[in-house]
CSV table of C-alpha atoms and ligand atoms in Angstrom, one decimal:
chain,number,residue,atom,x,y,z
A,248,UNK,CA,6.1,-21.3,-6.2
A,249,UNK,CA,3.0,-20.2,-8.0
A,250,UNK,CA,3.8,-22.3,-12.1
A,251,UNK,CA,2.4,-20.0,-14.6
A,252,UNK,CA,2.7,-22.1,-18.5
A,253,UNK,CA,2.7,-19.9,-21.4
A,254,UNK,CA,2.7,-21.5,-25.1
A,255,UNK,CA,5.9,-21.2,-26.2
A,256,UNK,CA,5.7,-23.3,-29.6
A,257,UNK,CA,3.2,-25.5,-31.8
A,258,UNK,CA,3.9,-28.6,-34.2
A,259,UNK,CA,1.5,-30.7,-36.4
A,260,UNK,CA,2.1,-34.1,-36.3
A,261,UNK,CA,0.1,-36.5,-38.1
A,262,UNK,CA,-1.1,-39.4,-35.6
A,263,UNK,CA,-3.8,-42.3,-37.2
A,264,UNK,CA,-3.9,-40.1,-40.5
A,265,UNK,CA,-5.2,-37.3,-38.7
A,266,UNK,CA,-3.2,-33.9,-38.4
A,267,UNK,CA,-3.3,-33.0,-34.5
A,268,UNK,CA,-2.0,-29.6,-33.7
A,269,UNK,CA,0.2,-29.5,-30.5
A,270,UNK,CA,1.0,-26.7,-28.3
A,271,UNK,CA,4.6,-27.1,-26.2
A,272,UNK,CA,4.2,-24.6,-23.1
A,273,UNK,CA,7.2,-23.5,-21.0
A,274,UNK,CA,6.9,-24.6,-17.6
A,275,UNK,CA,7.5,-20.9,-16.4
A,276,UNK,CA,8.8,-20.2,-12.7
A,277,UNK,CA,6.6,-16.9,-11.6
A,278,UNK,CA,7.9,-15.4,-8.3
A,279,UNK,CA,5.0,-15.1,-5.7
A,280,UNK,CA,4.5,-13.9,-2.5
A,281,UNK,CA,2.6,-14.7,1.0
A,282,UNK,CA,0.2,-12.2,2.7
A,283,UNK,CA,0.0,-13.2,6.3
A,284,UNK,CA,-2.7,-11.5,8.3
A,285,UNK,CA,-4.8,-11.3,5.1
A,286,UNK,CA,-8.2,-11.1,6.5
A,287,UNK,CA,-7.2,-8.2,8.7
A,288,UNK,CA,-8.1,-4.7,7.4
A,289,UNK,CA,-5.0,-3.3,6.0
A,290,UNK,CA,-4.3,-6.9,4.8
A,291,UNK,CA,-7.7,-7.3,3.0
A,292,UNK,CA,-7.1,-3.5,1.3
A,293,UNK,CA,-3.7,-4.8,0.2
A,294,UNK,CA,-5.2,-8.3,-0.7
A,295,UNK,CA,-7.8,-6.7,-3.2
A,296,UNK,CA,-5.1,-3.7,-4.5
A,297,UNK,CA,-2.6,-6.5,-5.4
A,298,UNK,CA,-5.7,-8.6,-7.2
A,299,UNK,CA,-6.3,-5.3,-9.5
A,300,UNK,CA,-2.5,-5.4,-10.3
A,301,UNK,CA,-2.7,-8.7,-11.5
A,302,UNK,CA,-0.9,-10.1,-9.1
A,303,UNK,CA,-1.7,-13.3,-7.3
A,304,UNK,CA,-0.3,-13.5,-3.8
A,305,UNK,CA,-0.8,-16.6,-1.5
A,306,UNK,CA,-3.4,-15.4,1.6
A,307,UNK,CA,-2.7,-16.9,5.2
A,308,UNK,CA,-3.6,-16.4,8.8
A,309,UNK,CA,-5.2,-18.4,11.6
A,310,UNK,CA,-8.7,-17.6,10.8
A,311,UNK,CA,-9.9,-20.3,8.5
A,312,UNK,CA,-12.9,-19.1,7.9
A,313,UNK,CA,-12.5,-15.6,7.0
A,314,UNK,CA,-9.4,-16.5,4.7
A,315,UNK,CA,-10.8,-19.4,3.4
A,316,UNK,CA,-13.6,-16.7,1.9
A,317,UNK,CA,-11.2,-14.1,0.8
A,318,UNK,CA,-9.5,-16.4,-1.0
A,319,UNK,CA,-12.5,-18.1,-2.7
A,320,UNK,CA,-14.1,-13.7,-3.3
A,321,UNK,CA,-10.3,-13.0,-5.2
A,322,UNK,CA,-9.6,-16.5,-6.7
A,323,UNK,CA,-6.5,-16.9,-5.1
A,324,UNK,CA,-5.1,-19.7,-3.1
A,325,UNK,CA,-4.8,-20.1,0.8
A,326,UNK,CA,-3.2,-21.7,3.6
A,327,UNK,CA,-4.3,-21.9,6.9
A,328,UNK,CA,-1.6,-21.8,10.2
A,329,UNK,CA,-0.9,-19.7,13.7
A,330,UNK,CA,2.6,-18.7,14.1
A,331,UNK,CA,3.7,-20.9,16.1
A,332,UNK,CA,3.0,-23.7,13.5
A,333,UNK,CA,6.3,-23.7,12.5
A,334,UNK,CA,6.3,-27.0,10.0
A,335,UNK,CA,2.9,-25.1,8.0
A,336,UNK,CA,5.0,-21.7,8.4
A,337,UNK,CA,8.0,-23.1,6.7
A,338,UNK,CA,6.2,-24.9,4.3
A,339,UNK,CA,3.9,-21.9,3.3
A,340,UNK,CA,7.6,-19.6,2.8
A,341,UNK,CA,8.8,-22.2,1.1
A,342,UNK,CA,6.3,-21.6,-2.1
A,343,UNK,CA,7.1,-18.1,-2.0
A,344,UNK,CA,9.7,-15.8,-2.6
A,345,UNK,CA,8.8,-13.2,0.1
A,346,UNK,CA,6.2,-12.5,3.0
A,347,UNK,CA,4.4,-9.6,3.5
A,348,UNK,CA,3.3,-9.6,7.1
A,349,UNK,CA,0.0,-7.5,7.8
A,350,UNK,CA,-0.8,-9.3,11.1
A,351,UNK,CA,0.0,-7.4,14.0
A,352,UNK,CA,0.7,-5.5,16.7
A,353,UNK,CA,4.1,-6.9,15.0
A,354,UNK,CA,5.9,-6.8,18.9
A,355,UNK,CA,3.6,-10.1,19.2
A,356,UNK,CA,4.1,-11.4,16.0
A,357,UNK,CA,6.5,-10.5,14.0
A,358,UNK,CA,9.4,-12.4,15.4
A,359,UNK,CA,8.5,-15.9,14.6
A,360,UNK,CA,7.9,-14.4,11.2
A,361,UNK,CA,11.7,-12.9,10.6
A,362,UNK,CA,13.0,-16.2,12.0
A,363,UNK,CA,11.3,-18.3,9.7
A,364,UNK,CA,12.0,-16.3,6.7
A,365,UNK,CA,15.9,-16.4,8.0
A,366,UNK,CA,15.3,-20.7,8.1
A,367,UNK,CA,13.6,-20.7,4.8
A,368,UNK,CA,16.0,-18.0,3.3
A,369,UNK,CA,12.8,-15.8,2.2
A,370,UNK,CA,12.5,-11.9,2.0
A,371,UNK,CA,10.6,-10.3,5.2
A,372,UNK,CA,8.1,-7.2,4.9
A,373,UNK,CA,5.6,-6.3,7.0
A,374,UNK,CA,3.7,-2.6,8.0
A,375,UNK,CA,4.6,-1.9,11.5
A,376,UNK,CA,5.3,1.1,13.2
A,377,UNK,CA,6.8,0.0,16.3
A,378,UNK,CA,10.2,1.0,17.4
A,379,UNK,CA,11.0,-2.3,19.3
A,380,UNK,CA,10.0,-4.0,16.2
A,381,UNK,CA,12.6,-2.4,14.0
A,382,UNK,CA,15.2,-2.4,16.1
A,383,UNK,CA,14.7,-6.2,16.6
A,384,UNK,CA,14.7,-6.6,12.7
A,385,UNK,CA,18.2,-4.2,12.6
A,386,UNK,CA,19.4,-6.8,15.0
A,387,UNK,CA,18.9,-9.8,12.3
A,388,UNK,CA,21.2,-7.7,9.3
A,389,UNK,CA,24.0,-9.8,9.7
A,390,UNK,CA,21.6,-12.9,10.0
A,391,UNK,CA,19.6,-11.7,6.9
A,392,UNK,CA,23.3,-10.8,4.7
A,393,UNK,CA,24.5,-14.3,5.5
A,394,UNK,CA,21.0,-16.0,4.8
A,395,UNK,CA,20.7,-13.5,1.3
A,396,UNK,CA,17.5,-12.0,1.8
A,397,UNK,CA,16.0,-8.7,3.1
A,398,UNK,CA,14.4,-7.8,6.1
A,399,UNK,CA,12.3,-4.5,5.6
A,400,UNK,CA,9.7,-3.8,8.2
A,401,UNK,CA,7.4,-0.7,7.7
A,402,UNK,CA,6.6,-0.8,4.3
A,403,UNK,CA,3.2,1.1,4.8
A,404,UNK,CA,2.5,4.9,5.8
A,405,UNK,CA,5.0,4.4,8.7
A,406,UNK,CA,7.3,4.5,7.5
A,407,UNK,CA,7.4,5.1,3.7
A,408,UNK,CA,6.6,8.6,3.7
A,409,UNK,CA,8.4,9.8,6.3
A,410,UNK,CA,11.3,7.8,5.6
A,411,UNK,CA,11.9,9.5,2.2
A,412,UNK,CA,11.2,12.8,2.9
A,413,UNK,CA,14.1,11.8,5.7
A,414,UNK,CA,16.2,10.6,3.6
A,415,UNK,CA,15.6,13.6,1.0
A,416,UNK,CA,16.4,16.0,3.6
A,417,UNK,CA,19.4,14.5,4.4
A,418,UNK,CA,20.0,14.5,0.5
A,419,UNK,CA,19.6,18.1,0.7
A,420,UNK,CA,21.6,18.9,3.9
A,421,UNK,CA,24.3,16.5,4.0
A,422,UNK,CA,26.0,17.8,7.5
A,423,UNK,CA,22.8,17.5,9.2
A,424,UNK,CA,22.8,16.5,12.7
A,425,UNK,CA,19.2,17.2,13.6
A,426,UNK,CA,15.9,15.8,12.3
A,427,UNK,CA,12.3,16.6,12.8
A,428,UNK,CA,9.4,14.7,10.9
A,429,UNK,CA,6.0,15.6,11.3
A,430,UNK,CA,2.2,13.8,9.9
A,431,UNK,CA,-1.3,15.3,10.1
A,432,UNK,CA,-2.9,11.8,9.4
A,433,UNK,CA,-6.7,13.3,7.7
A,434,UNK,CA,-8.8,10.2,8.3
A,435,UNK,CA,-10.0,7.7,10.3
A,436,UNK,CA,-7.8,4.6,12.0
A,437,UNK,CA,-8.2,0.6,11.5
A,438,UNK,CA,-9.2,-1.7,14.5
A,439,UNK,CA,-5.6,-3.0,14.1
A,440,UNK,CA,-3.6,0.3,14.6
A,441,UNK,CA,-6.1,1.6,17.4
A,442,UNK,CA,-5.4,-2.0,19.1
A,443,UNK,CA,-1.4,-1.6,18.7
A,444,UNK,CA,-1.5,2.4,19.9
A,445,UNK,CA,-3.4,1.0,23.2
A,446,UNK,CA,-1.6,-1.9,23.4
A,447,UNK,CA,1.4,1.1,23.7
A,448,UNK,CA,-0.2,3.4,25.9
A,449,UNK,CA,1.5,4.2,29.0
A,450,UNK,CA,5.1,3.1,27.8
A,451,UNK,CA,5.9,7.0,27.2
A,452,UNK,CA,7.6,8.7,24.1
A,453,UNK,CA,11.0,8.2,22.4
A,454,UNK,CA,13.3,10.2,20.5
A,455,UNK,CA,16.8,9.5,19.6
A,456,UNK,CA,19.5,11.5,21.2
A,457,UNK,CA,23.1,11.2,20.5
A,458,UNK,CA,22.3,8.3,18.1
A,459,UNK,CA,20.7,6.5,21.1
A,460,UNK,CA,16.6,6.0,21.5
A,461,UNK,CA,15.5,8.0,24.4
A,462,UNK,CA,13.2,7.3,26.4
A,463,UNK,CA,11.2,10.9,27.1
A,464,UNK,CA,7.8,11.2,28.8
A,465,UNK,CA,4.3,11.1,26.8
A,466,UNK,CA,3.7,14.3,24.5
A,467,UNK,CA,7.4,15.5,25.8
A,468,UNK,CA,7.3,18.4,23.7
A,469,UNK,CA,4.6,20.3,21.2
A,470,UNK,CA,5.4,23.1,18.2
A,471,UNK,CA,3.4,24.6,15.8
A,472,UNK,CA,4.1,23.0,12.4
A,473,UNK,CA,3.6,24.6,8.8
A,474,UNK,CA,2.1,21.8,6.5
A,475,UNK,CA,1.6,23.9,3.8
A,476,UNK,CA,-1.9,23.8,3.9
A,477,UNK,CA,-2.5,24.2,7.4
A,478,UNK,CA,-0.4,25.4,10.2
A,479,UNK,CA,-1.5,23.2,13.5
A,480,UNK,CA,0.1,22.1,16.7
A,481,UNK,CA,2.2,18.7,16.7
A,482,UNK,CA,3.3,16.8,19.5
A,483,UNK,CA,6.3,14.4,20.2
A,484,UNK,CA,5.2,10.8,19.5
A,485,UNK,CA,7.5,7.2,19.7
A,486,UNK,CA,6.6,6.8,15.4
A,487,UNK,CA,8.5,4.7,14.1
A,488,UNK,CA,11.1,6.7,12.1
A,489,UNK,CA,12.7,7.4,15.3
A,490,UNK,CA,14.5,3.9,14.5
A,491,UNK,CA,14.4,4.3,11.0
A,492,UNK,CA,15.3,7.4,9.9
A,493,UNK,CA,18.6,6.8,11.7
A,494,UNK,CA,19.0,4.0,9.8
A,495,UNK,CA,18.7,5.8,6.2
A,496,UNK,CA,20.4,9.0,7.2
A,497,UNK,CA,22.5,8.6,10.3
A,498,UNK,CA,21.1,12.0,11.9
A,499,UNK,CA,22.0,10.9,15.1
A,500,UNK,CA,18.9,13.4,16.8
A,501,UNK,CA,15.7,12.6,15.4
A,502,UNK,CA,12.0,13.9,16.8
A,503,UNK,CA,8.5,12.7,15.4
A,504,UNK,CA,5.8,14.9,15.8
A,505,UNK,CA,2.0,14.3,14.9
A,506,UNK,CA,-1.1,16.8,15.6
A,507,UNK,CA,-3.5,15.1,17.8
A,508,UNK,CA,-7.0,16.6,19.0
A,509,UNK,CA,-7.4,18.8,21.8
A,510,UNK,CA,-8.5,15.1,24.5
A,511,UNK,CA,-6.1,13.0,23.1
A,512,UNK,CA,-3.5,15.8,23.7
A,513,UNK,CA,-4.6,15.7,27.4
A,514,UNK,CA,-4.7,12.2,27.6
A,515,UNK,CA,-1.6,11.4,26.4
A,516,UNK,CA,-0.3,14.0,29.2
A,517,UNK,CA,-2.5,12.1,31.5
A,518,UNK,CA,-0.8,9.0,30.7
A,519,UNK,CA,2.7,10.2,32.4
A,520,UNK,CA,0.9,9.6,35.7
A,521,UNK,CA,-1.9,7.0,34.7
A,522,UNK,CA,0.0,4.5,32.3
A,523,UNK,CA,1.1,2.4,34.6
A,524,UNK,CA,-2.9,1.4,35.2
A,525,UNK,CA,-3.4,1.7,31.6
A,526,UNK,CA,-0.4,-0.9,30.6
A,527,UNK,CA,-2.3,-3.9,33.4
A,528,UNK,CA,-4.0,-6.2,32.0
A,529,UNK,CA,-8.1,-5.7,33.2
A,530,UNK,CA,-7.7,-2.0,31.8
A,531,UNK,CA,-6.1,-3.5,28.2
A,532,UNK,CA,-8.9,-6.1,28.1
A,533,UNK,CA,-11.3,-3.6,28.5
A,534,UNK,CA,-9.6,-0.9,26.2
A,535,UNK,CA,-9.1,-3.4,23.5
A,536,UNK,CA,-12.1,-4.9,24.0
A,537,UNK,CA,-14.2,-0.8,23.2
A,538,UNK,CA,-12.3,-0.7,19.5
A,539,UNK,CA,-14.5,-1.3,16.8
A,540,UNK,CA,-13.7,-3.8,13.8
A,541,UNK,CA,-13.0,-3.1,10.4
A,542,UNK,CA,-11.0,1.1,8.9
A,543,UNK,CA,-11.7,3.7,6.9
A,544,UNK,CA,-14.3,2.7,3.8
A,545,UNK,CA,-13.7,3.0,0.4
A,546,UNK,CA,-15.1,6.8,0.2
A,547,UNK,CA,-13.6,7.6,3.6
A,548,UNK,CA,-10.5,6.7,1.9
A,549,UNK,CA,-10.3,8.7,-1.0
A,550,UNK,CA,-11.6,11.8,0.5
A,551,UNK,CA,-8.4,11.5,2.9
A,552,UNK,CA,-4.8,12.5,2.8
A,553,UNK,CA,-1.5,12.9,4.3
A,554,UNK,CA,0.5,15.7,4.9
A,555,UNK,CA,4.0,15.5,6.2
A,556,UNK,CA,6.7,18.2,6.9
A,557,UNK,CA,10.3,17.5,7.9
A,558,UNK,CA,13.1,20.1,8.8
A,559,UNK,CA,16.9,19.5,9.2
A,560,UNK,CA,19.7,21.1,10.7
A,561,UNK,CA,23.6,21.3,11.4
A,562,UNK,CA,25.9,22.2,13.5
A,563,UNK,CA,26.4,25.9,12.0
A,564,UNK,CA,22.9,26.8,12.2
A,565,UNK,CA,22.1,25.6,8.2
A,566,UNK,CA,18.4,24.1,7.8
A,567,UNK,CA,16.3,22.7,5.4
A,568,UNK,CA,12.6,22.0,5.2
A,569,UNK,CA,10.7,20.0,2.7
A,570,UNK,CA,6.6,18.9,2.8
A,571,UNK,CA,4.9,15.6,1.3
A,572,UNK,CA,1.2,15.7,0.5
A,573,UNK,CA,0.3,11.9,0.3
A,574,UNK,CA,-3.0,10.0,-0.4
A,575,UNK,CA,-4.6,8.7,2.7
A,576,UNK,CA,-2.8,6.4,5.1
A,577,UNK,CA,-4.2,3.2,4.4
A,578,UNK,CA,-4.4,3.4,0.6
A,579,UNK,CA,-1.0,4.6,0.7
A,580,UNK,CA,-0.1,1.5,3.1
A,581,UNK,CA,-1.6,-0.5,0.7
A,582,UNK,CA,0.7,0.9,-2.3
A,583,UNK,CA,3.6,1.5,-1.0
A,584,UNK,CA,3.9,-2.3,0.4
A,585,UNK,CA,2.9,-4.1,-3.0
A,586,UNK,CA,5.3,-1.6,-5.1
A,587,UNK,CA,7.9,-2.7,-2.8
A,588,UNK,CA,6.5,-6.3,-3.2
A,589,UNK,CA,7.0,-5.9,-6.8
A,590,UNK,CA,10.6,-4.4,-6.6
A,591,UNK,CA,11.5,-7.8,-4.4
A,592,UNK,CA,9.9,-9.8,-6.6
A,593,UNK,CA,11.4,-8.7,-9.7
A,594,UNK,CA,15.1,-9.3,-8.1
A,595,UNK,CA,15.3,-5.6,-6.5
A,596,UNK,CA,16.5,-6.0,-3.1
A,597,UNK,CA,19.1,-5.1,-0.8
A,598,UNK,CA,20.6,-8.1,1.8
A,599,UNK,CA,20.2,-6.9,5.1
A,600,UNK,CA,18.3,-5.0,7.3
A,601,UNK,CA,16.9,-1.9,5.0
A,602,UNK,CA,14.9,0.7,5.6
A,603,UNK,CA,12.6,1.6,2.7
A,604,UNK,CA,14.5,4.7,1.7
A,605,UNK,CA,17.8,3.1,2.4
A,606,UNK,CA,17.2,0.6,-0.5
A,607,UNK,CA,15.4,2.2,-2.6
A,608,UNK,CA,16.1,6.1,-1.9
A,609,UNK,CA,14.0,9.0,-1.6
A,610,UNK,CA,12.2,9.1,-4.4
A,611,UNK,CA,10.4,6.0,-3.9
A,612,UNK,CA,7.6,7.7,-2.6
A,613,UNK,CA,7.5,10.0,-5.2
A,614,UNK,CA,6.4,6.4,-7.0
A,615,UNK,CA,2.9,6.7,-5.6
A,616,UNK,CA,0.3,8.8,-7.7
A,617,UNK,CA,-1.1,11.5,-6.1
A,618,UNK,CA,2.4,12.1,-3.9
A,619,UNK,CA,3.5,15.5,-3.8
A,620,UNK,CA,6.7,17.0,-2.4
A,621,UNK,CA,7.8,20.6,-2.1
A,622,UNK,CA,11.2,21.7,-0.6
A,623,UNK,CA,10.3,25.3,1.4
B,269,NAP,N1,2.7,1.1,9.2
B,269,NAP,C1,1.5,1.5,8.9
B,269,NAP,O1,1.4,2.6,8.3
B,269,NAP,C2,0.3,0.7,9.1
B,269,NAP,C3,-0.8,0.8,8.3
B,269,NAP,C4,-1.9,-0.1,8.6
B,269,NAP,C5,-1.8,-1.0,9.6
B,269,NAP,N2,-0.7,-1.0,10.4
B,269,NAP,C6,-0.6,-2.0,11.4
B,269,NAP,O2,-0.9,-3.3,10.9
B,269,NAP,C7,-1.5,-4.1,11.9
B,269,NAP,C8,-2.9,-4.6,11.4
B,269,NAP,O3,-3.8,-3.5,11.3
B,269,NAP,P1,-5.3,-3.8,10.8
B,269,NAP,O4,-6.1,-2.6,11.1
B,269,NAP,O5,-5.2,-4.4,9.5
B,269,NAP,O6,-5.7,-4.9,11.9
B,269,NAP,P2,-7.0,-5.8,12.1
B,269,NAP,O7,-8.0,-5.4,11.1
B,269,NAP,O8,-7.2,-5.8,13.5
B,269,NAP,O9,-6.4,-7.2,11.6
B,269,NAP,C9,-5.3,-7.8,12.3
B,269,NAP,C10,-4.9,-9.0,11.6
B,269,NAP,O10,-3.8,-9.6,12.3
B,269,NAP,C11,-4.1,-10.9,12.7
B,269,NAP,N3,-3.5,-11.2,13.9
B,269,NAP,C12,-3.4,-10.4,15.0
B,269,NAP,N4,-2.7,-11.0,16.0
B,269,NAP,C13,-2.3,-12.2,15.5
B,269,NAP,C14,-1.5,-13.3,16.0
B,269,NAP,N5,-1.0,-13.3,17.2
B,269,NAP,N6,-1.3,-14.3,15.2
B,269,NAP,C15,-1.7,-14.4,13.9
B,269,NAP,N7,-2.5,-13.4,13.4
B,269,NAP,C16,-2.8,-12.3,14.2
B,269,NAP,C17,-5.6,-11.0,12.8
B,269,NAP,O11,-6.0,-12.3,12.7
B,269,NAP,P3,-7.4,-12.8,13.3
B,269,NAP,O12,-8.5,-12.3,12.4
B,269,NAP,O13,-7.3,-14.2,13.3
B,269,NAP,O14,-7.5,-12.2,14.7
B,269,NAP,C18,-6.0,-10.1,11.5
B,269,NAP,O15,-5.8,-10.9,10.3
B,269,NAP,C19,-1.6,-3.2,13.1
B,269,NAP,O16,-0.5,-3.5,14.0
B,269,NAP,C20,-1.5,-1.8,12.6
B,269,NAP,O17,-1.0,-0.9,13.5
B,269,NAP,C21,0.3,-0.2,10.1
């Protein structure tokens, strides 16, 4: 635990005829957190929001070097391990209260994450789209009740968002059996979510069916979508709210759609026959080794948004649609997972596996500044 003192009293006691004023502090517990993955992009963008909060979260990753200078440029302290350092990664949870995991693709590393926080008793966040990742967390919710803490994976722009403007719908259309959730993302994407989308490529789409994820070929299915704004074309993508959403509104059929650009479009098609060569490992070396360091800059940033759209329906034919206009993704990532940092911190939390909207309900989004929603 970070010790903050505060002065809590002062007496003057005389001491070789001299008066000597003395100040009593209270040794003050203040709950902290741990930023793992801090010198990555998203975790350096959350890093320096959290600073400007006032909040002092410890940094950690396996780069020494670059974390070692982060923490020296924000004035907060570091510690230094790889994953699979479990005595350093149980000794760096136990000084905190939760983790907020920004190293990823999460399918590689998020697992010895959630089991340490279940050893060390420790809340679990991290920013990861990636079905297999939240399923594998909704596995631990009887692991996390029992050890008392909670497990909430996608705390960023996947699924935030989405996941209250699923959970609104649902608010709005109680008998819904059918979901669709759609993003036009208006900016650029970080090394670390280029890496994970290729890391994916080839494995197909998903959609859950019947309550169950389904497996369904790449770009399965394209509509034309009414943001508000902008009508454009979307196209069925395995986001992660195909877990989640079913987690915060049990709609047992849920689709994600997103509007890619005319050659991504065709190559995602291209990947139902090509994947396969895509998935080996020369091609993902090469792939990987083509994306360029670093995200979106500062100006890039604010000159982006988010717009989302969602639509549900029932059994008799009743609908609803409702649209979110959101700051851009990263800043919004970077938000989103400290206000829900700060809601853990200050004792708000739910044991279990949760879903962002689950705990904390629809509105949660509505949180953000700059976050607009409008029910059609
Ligand atoms: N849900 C969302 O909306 C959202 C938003 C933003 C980002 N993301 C996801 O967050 C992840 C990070 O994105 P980014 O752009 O910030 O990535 P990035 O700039 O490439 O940084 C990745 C970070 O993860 C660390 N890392 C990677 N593999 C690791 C491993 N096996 N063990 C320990 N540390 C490891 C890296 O450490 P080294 O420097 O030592 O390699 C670095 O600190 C990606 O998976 C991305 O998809 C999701």
């Amino acid at each position: 635990m970070l010790t903050a003192c505060t002065p809590n009293r002062k007496e003057t006691r005389s001491c070789f005829d001299t008066d000597v004023e003395i100040v009593f502090f209270d040794r003050k517990m203040e709950k902290n957190f741990l930023i793992y993955g801090a010198n990555g992009y998203t975790g350096e963008l959350i890093t320096r929001f959290a600073v400007e909060r006032g909040m002092k979260p410890i940094l950690a990753g396996r780069n020494k070097a670059a974390i070692e200078e982060l923490a020296e440029k924000h004035g907060l302290e570091h510690r230094v391990f790889s994953l699979d350092d479990t005595p350093k990664l149980d000794a760096a949870l136990q000084e905190v209260e939760m983790v907020l995991h920004c190293a990823g693709p999460f399918s590689l590393t998020s697992k010895p994450m959630v089991e340490a926080c279940l050893r060390n008793k420790k809340h679990y966040t991290d920013i990861t789209g990636e079905i297999s990742v939240f399923e594998a967390c909704a596995a631990k919710d009887k692991k996390a009740q029992d050890a008392g803490i909670m497990i909430m994976p996608g705390v960023g722009f996947d699924v935030v968002p989405s996941d209250c403007l699923a959970k609104h719908l649902k608010d709005r259309l109680p008998t819904a059996t059918h979901l669709s959730l759609a993003f036009y993302g208006m900016g650029r994407i970080s090394h670390g979510t280029q890496a994970t989308m290729t890391m994916n490529v080839g494995r197909g789409g998903a959609i859950r069916k019947d309550g169950k994820i389904t497996p369904v070929p790449s770009a399965w299915k394209t509509r034309e979508i009414d943001f508000g704004e902008v009508t454009k074309t979307g196209v069925t993508i395995p986001w992660g709210d195909v877990s989640t959403a079913f987690y915060s509104t049990g709609i047992p059929n849920i689709e994600v759609f997103t509007v890619a650009p005319k050659n991504a479009l065709k190559a995602m098609k291209m990947s139902r026959y090509l994947g396969w060569l895509f998935a080996t490992g020369p091609f993902q070396k090469y792939l990987q080794g083509k994306i360029p360091p670093g995200g979106p800059s500062d100006g890039e940033r604010a000159k982006g948004k988010t717009l989302l759209w969602g639509k549900a329906t029932d059994a008799e034919g009743n609908s609803v649609e409702s649209r979110l206009t959101t700051p851009e993704g990263y800043t919004i990532t970077a938000i989103a997972a400290l206000n829900i940092a700060q809601k853990i911190l200050d004792g708000n939390f739910t044991q279990g596996y949760q879903t962002p909207a689950k705990a904390y309900g629809a509105d949660l989004v509505l949180e953000i500044e700059g976050v607009q929603r409008t029910d059609v």
